[in-house]
Short mmCIF file of C-alpha atoms in Angstrom, two decimals:
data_model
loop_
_atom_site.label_atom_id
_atom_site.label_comp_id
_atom_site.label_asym_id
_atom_site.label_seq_id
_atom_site.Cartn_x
_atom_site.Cartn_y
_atom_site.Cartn_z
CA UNK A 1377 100.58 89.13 142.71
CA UNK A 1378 97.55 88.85 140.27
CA UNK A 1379 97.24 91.54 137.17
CA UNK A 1380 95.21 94.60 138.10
CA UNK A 1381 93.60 93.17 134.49
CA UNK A 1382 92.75 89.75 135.42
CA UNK A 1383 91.34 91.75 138.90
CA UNK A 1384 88.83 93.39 136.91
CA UNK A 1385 87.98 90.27 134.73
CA UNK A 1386 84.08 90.82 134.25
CA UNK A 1387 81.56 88.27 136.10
CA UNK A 1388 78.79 89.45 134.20
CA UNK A 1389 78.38 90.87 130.69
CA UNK A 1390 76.64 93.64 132.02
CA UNK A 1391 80.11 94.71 134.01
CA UNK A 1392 81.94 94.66 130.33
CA UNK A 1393 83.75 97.84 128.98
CA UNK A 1394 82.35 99.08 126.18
CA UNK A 1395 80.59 96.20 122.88
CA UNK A 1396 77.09 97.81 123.98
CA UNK A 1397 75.95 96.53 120.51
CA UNK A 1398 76.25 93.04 122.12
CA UNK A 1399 75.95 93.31 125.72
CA UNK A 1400 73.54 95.23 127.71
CA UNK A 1401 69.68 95.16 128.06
CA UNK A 1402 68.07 94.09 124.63
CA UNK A 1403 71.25 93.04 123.22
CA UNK A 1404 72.37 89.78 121.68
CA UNK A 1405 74.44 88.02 124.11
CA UNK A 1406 72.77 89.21 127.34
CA UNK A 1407 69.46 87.74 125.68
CA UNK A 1408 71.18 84.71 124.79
CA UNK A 1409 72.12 85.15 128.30
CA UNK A 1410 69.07 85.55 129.99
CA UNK A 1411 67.41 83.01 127.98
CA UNK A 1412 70.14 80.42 129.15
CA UNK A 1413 70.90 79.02 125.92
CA UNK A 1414 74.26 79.45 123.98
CA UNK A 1415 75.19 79.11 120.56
CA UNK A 1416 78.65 78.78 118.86
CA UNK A 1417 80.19 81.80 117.79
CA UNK A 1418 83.53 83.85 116.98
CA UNK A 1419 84.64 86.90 118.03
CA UNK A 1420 86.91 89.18 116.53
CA UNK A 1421 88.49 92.18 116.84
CA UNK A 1422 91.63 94.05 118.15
CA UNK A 1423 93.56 93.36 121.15
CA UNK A 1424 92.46 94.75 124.46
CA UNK A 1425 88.79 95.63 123.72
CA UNK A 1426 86.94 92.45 125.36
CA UNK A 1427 87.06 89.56 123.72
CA UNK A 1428 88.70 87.17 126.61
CA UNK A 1429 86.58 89.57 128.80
CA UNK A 1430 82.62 88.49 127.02
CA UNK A 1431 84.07 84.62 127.03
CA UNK A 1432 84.68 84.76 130.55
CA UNK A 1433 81.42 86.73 131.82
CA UNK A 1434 79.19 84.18 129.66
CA UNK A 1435 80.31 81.03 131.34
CA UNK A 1436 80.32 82.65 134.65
CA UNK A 1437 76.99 84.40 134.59
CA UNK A 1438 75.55 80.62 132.86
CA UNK A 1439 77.46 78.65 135.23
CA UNK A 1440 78.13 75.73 132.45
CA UNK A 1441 81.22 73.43 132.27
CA UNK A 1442 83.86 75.33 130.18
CA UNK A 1443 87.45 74.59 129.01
CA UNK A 1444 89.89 77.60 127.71
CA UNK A 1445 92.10 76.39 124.95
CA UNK A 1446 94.69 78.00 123.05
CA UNK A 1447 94.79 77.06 119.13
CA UNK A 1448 99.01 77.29 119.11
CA UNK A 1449 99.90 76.17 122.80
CA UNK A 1450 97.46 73.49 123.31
CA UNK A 1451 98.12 69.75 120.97
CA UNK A 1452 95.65 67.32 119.87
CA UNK A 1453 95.76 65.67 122.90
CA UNK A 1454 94.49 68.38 125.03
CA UNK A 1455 91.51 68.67 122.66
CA UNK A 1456 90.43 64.90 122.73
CA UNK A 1457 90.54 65.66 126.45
CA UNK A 1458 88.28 68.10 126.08
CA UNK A 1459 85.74 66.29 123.91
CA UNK A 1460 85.95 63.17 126.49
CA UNK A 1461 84.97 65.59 129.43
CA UNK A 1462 82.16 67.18 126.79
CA UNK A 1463 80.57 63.29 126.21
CA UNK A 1464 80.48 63.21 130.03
CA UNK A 1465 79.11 66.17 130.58
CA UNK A 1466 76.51 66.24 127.64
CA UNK A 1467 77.49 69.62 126.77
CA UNK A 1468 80.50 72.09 127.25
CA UNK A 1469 81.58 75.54 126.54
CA UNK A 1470 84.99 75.13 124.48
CA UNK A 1471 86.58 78.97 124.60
CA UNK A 1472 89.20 78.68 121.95
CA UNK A 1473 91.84 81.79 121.71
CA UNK A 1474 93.90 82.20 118.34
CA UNK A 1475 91.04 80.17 116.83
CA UNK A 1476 92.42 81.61 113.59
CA UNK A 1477 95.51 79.83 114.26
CA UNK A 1478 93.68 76.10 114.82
CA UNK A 1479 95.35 73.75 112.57
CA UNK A 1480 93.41 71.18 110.27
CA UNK A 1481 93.42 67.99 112.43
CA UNK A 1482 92.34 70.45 114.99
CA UNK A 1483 89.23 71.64 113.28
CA UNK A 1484 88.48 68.14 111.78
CA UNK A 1485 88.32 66.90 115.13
CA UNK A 1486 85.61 69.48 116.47
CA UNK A 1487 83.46 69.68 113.60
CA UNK A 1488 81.30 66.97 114.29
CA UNK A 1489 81.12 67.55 117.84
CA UNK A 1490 80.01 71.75 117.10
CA UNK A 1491 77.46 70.15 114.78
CA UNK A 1492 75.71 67.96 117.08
CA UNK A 1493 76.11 70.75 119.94
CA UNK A 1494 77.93 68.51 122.24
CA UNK A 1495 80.50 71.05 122.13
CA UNK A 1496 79.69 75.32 122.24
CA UNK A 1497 82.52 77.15 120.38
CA UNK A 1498 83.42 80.18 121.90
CA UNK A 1499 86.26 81.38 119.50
CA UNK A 1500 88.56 84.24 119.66
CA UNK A 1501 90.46 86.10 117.17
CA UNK A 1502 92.16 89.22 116.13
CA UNK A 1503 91.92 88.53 112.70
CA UNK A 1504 89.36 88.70 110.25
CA UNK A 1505 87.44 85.33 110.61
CA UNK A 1506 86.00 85.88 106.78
CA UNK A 1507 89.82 85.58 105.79
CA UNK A 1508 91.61 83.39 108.60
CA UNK A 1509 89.25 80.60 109.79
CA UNK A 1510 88.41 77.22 108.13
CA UNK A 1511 85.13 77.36 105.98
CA UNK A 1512 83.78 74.49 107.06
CA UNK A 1513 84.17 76.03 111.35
CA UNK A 1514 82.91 79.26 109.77
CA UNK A 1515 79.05 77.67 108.61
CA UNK A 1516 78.96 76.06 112.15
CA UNK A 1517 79.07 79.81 114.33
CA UNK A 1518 77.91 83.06 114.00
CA UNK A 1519 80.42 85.61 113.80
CA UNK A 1520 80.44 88.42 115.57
CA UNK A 1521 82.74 92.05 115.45
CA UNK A 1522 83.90 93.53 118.76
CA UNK A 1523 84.22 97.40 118.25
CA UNK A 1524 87.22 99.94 119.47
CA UNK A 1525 86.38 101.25 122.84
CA UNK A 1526 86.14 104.78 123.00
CA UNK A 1527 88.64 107.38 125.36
CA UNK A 1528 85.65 107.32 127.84
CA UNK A 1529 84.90 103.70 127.83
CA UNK A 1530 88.91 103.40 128.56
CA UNK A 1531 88.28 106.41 131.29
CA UNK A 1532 84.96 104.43 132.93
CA UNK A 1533 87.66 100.88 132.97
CA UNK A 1534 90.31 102.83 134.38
CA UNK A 1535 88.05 104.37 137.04
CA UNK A 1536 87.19 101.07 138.09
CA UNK A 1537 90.91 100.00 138.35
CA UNK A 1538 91.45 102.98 140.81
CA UNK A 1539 89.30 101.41 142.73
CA UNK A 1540 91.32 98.34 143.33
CA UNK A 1541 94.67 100.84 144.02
CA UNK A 1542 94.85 101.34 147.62
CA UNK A 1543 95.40 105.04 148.04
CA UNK A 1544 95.69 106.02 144.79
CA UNK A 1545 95.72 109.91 143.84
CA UNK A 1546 94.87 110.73 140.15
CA UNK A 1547 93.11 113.19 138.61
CA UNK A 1548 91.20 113.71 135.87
CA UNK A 1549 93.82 114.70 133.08
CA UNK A 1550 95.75 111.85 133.83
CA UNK A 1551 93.34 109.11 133.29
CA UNK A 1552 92.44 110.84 130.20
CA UNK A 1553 96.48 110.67 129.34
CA UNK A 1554 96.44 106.87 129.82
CA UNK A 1555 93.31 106.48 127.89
CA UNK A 1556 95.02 108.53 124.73
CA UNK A 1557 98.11 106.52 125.07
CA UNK A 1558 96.46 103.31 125.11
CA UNK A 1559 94.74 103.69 121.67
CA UNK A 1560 91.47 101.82 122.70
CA UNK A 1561 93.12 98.90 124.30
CA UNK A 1562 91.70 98.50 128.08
CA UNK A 1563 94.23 95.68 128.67
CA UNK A 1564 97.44 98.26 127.81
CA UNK A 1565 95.49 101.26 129.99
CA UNK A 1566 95.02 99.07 132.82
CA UNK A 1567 98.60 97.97 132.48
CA UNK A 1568 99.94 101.63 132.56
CA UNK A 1569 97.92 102.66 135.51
CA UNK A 1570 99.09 99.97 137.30
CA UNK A 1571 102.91 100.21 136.61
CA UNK A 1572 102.29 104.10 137.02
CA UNK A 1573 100.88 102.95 140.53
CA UNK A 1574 103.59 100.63 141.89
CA UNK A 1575 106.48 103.52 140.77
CA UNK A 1576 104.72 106.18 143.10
CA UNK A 1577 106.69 106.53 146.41
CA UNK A 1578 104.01 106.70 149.97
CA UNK A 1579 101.68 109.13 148.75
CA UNK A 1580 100.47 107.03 145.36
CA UNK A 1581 99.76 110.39 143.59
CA UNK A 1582 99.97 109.29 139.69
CA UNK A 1583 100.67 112.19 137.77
CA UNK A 1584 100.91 112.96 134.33
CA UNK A 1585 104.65 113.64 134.18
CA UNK A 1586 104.70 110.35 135.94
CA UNK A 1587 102.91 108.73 133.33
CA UNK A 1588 105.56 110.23 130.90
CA UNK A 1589 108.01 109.04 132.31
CA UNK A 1590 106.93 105.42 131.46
CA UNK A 1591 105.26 105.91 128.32
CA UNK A 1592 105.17 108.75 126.55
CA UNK A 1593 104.35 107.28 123.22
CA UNK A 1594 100.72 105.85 122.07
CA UNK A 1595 100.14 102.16 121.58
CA UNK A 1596 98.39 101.52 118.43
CA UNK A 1597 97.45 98.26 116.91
CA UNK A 1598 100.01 97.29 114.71
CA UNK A 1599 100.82 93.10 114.79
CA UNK A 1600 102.74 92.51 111.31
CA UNK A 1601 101.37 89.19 111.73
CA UNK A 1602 97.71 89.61 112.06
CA UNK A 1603 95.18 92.17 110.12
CA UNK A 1604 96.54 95.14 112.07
CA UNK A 1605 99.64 95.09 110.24
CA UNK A 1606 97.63 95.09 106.89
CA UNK A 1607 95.07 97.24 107.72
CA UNK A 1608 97.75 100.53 108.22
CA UNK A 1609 99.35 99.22 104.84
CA UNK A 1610 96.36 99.19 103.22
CA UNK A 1611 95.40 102.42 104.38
CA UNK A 1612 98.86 103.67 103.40
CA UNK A 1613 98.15 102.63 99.66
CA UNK A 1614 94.85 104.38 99.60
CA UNK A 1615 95.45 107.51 101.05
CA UNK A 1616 98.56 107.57 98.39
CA UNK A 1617 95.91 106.54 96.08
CA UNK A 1618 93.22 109.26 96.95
CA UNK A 1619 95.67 111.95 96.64
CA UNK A 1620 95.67 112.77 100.86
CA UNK A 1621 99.38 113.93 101.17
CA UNK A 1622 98.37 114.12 104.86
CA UNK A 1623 97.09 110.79 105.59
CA UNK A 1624 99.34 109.24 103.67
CA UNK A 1625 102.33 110.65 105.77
CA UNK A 1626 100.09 109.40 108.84
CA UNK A 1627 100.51 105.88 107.58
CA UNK A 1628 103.52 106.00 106.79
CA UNK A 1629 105.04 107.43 110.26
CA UNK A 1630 103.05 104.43 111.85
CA UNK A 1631 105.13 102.19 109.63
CA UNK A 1632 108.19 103.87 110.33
CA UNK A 1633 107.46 103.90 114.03
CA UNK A 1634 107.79 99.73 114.17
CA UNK A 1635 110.33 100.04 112.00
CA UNK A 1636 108.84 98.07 109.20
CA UNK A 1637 111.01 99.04 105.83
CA UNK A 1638 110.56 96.21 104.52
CA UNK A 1639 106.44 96.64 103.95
CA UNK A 1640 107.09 100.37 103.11
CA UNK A 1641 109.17 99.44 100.26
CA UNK A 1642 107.00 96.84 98.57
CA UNK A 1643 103.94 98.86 99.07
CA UNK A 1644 105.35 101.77 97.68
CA UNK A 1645 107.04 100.01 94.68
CA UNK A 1646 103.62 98.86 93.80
CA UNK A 1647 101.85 101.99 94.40
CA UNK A 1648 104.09 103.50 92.12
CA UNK A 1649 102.85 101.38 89.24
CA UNK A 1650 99.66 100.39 89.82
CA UNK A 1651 98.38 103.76 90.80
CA UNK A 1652 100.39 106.10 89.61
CA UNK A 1653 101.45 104.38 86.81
CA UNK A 1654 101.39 106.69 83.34
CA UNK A 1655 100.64 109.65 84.72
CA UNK A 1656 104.13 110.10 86.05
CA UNK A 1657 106.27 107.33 85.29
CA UNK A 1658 109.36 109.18 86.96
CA UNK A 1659 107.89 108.17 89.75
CA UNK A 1660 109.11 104.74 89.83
CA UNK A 1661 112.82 105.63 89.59
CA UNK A 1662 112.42 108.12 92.25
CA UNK A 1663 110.64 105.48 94.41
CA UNK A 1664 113.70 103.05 93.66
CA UNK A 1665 116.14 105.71 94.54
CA UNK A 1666 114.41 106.63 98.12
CA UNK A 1667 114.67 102.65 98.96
CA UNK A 1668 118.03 102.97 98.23
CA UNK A 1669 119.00 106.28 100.30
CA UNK A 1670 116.71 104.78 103.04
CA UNK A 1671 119.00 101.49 103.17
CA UNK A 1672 122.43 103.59 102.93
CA UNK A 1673 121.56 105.83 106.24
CA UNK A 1674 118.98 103.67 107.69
CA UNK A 1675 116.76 104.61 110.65
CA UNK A 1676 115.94 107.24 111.83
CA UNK A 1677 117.63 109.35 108.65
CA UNK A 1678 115.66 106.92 106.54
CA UNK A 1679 112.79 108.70 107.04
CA UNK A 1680 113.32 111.76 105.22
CA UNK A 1681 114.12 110.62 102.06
CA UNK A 1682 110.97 108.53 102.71
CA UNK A 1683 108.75 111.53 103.60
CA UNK A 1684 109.91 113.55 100.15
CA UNK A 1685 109.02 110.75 97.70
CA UNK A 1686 105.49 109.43 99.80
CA UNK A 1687 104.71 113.26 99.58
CA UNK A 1688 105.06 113.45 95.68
CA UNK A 1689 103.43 110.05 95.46
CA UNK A 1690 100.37 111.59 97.41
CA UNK A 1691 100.70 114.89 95.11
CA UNK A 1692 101.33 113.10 91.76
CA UNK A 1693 98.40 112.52 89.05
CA UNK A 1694 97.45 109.06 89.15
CA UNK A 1695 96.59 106.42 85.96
CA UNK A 1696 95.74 102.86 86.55
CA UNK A 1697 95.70 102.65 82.54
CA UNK A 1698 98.81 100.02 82.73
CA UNK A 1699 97.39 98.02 85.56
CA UNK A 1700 94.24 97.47 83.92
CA UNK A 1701 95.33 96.62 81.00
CA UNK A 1702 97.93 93.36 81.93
CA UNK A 1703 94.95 92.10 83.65
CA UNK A 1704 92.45 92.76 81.12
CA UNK A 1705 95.21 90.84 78.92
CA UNK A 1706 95.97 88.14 81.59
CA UNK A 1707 92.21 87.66 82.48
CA UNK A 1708 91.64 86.41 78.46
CA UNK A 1709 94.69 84.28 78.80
CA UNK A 1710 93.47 82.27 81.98
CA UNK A 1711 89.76 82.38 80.17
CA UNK A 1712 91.40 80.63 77.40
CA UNK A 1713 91.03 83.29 74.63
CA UNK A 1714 94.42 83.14 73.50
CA UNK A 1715 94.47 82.18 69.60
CA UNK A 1716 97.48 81.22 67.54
CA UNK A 1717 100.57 83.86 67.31
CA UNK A 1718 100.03 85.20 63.57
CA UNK A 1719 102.61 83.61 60.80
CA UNK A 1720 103.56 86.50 59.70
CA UNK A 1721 105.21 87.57 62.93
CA UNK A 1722 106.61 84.11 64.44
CA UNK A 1723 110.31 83.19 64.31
CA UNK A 1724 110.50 81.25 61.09
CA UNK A 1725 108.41 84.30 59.07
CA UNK A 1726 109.86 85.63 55.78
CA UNK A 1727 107.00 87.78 55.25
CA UNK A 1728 107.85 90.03 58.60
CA UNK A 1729 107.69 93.97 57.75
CA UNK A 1730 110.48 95.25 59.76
CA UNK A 1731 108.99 98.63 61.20
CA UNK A 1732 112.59 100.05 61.51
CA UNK A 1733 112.71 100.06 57.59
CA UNK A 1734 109.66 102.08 57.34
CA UNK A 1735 108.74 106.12 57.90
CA UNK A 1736 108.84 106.51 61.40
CA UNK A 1737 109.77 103.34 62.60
CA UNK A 1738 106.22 101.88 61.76
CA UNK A 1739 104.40 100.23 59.53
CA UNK A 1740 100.69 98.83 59.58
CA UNK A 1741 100.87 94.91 60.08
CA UNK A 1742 98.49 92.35 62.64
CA UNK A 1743 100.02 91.36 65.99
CA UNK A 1744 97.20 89.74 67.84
CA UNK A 1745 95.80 86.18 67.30
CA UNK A 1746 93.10 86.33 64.16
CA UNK A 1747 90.30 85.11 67.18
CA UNK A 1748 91.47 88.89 69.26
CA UNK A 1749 91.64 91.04 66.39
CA UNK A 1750 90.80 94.73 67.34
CA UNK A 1751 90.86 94.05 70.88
CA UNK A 1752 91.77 96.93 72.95
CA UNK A 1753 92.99 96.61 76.40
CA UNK A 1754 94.73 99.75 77.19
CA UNK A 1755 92.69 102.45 77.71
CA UNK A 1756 93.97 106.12 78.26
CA UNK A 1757 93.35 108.11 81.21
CA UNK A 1758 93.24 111.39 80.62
CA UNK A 1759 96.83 113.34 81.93
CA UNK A 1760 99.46 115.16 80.69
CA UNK A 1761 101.96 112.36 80.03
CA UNK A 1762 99.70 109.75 78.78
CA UNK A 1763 97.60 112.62 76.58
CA UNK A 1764 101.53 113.36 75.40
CA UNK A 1765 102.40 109.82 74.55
CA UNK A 1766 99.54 109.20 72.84
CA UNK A 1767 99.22 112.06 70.45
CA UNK A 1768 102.83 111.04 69.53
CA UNK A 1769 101.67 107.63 69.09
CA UNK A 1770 99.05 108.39 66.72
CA UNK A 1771 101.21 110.58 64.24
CA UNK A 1772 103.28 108.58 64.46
CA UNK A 1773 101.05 105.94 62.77
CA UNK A 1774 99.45 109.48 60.54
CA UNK A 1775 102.33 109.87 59.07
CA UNK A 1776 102.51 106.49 56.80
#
């Protein structure tokens, strides 16, 4: 029995849920469209919000010879297939899923053939093609995002799915439930109507509570092998970063919820440093500690210890005084402004001035090469701790 998704597999763009900045009257595809003439391009953009969907409805509505290929499932054979029935043809629509995932004999093997426009590339990605795909396939296409679809562009798909449900019973609420739980992914929404459906007994009334019974938790995008994955830890960081105690729990339960530790303890080791830093530098112990309480109870204790040291994180004053300054320092190394270690202070010296033999443990001597003299690459920020340090710093060195 087909998929009430692949049922509902547009013909035309303008049957599409949703992407009306590319499809619809006026808009870039439908004119490409209507003016019968296609150029190669990628789409990205989240699972379950079109992409397969626009591919499908362009080759349809323009009638042209077309070939799906998948980037990890289909070999180099398949492609030179493809590129045989393109010469034949004199031109070809080659729809390309995982493009991101196309190896290099793969790409080196179409490039010439997108150039001359034997072959139209119709590529399809979840992840960022400005990070993922091949330069060289990126100059050839235009690149285009696919947005989230909204709760009622989930509703309107779902409506039209009902209509392919003998029978079916549901009101209102509940299509709005499935549309919440489904986190703007048509595909999943579809999916849970359609289960809901086939678990009704003779009188196909699909409830809410029915719904619950199913799924009762929302489906958000969250691959730890695509941009998803990186986009909720990079939104962790930065809400830690911006000093949102709220949002940063947010990200953090969405971690928790796919059970990624792992992630959650690098980012928050280097969160602890890099933007916390000076301004609290018991943070980094306590951060250690938490990874370590986490690991001893694991999941789903692990959390709470988690929760008490993300919320200080959130609260605590943040420097990035440290972080600058190693890559200030680093940046002159791999620039070449380096400059040879003084004598005075290299292994063989007899002229060293020990600073432990001095007034307070220091004593006025040159450290950096003669070429970096006076350069400063730390840089206070202005806190309690590193406001602290420093006035002890400086009488120290006042008192000599």
């Amino acid at each position: 029995m087909e998929l009430l998704s692949n049922i509902l597999r547009p013909e035309k763009l303008c049957d599409v849920v949703g992407q009306g900045h590319l499809v619809g009257d006026g808009k870039i595809l439908s004119n490409m469209v209507k003016n019968k003439k296609i150029f190669s391009f990628i789409l990205h953009g989240k699972p379950g919000i079109g992409k397969t969907s626009i591919a499908n409805a362009i080759v349809k509505e323009l009638g042209i010879q077309h070939r799906f290929l998948n980037a990890t499932i289909n070999n180099k054979k398949d492609f030179d297939i493809v590129i045989e029935e393109a010469k034949m043809q004199g031109e070809m629509i080659v729809i390309i899923d995982e493009i991101h995932r196309m190896n290099k004999d793969k790409q080196d093997l179409l490039l010439p053939y997108i150039e001359s426009g034997l072959i139209i590339l119709i590529g399809l990605t979840t992840s960022n093609p400005y990070h993922k795909i091949n330069p060289a396939i990126r100059s050839r296409v235009q690149i285009f995002e696919l947005h989230e679809l909204s709760k009622e562009d989930i509703i309107l798909g779902l409506k039209r799915g009902c209509e392919k449900l003998e029978g079916i019973s549901i009101d209102d609420e509940t299509l709005e439930y499935i549309a919440t739980l489904s986190s703007g992914d048509f595909r999943s929404a579809l999916n849970l109507l359609e289960v809901s459906y086939f678990s009704t007994d003779d009188e196909k009334i699909v409830s809410t509570d029915l719904v619950k019974t199913i799924n009762s938790k929302p489906v958000f995008f969250h691959d730890k092998n695509e941009d998803g994955h990186y986009d909720v830890l990079s939104a962790f960081q930065k809400s830690i970063r911006g000093s949102d105690v709220d949002a940063s729990l947010h990200y953090l339960g969405r971690l928790l919820e796919v059970g990624d530790l792992d992630s959650i303890y690098r980012r928050m080791s280097v969160i602890a440093y890099e933007d916390i830093g000076l301004a609290n530098p018991s943070i980094g112990p306590k951060v250690m500690a938490a990874i370590h309480a986490s690991e001893l109870i694991g999941l789903p204790e692990a959390v709470i210890p988690l929760g008490v040291v993300v919320t200080e994180m959130a609260l605590s004053p943040k420097s990035n005084s440290a972080y600058l300054a190693i890559h200030a320092a680093i940046n002159d190394i791999r620039s070449g402004t380096t400059g040879n270690v003084p004598n005075h202070i290299k292994t063989s010296s007899t002229i060293y001035k020990y600073p432990h033999d001095y007034k307070n443990d220091w004593v006025f001597q040159e450290y950096m090469p003669s070429n970096l003299k006076g350069k400063k690459y730390y840089q206070a920020k202005i806190n309690k701790y590193e406001a602290n340090i420093n006035k002890l710093y400086n009488e120290m060195k006042g008192g000599n």
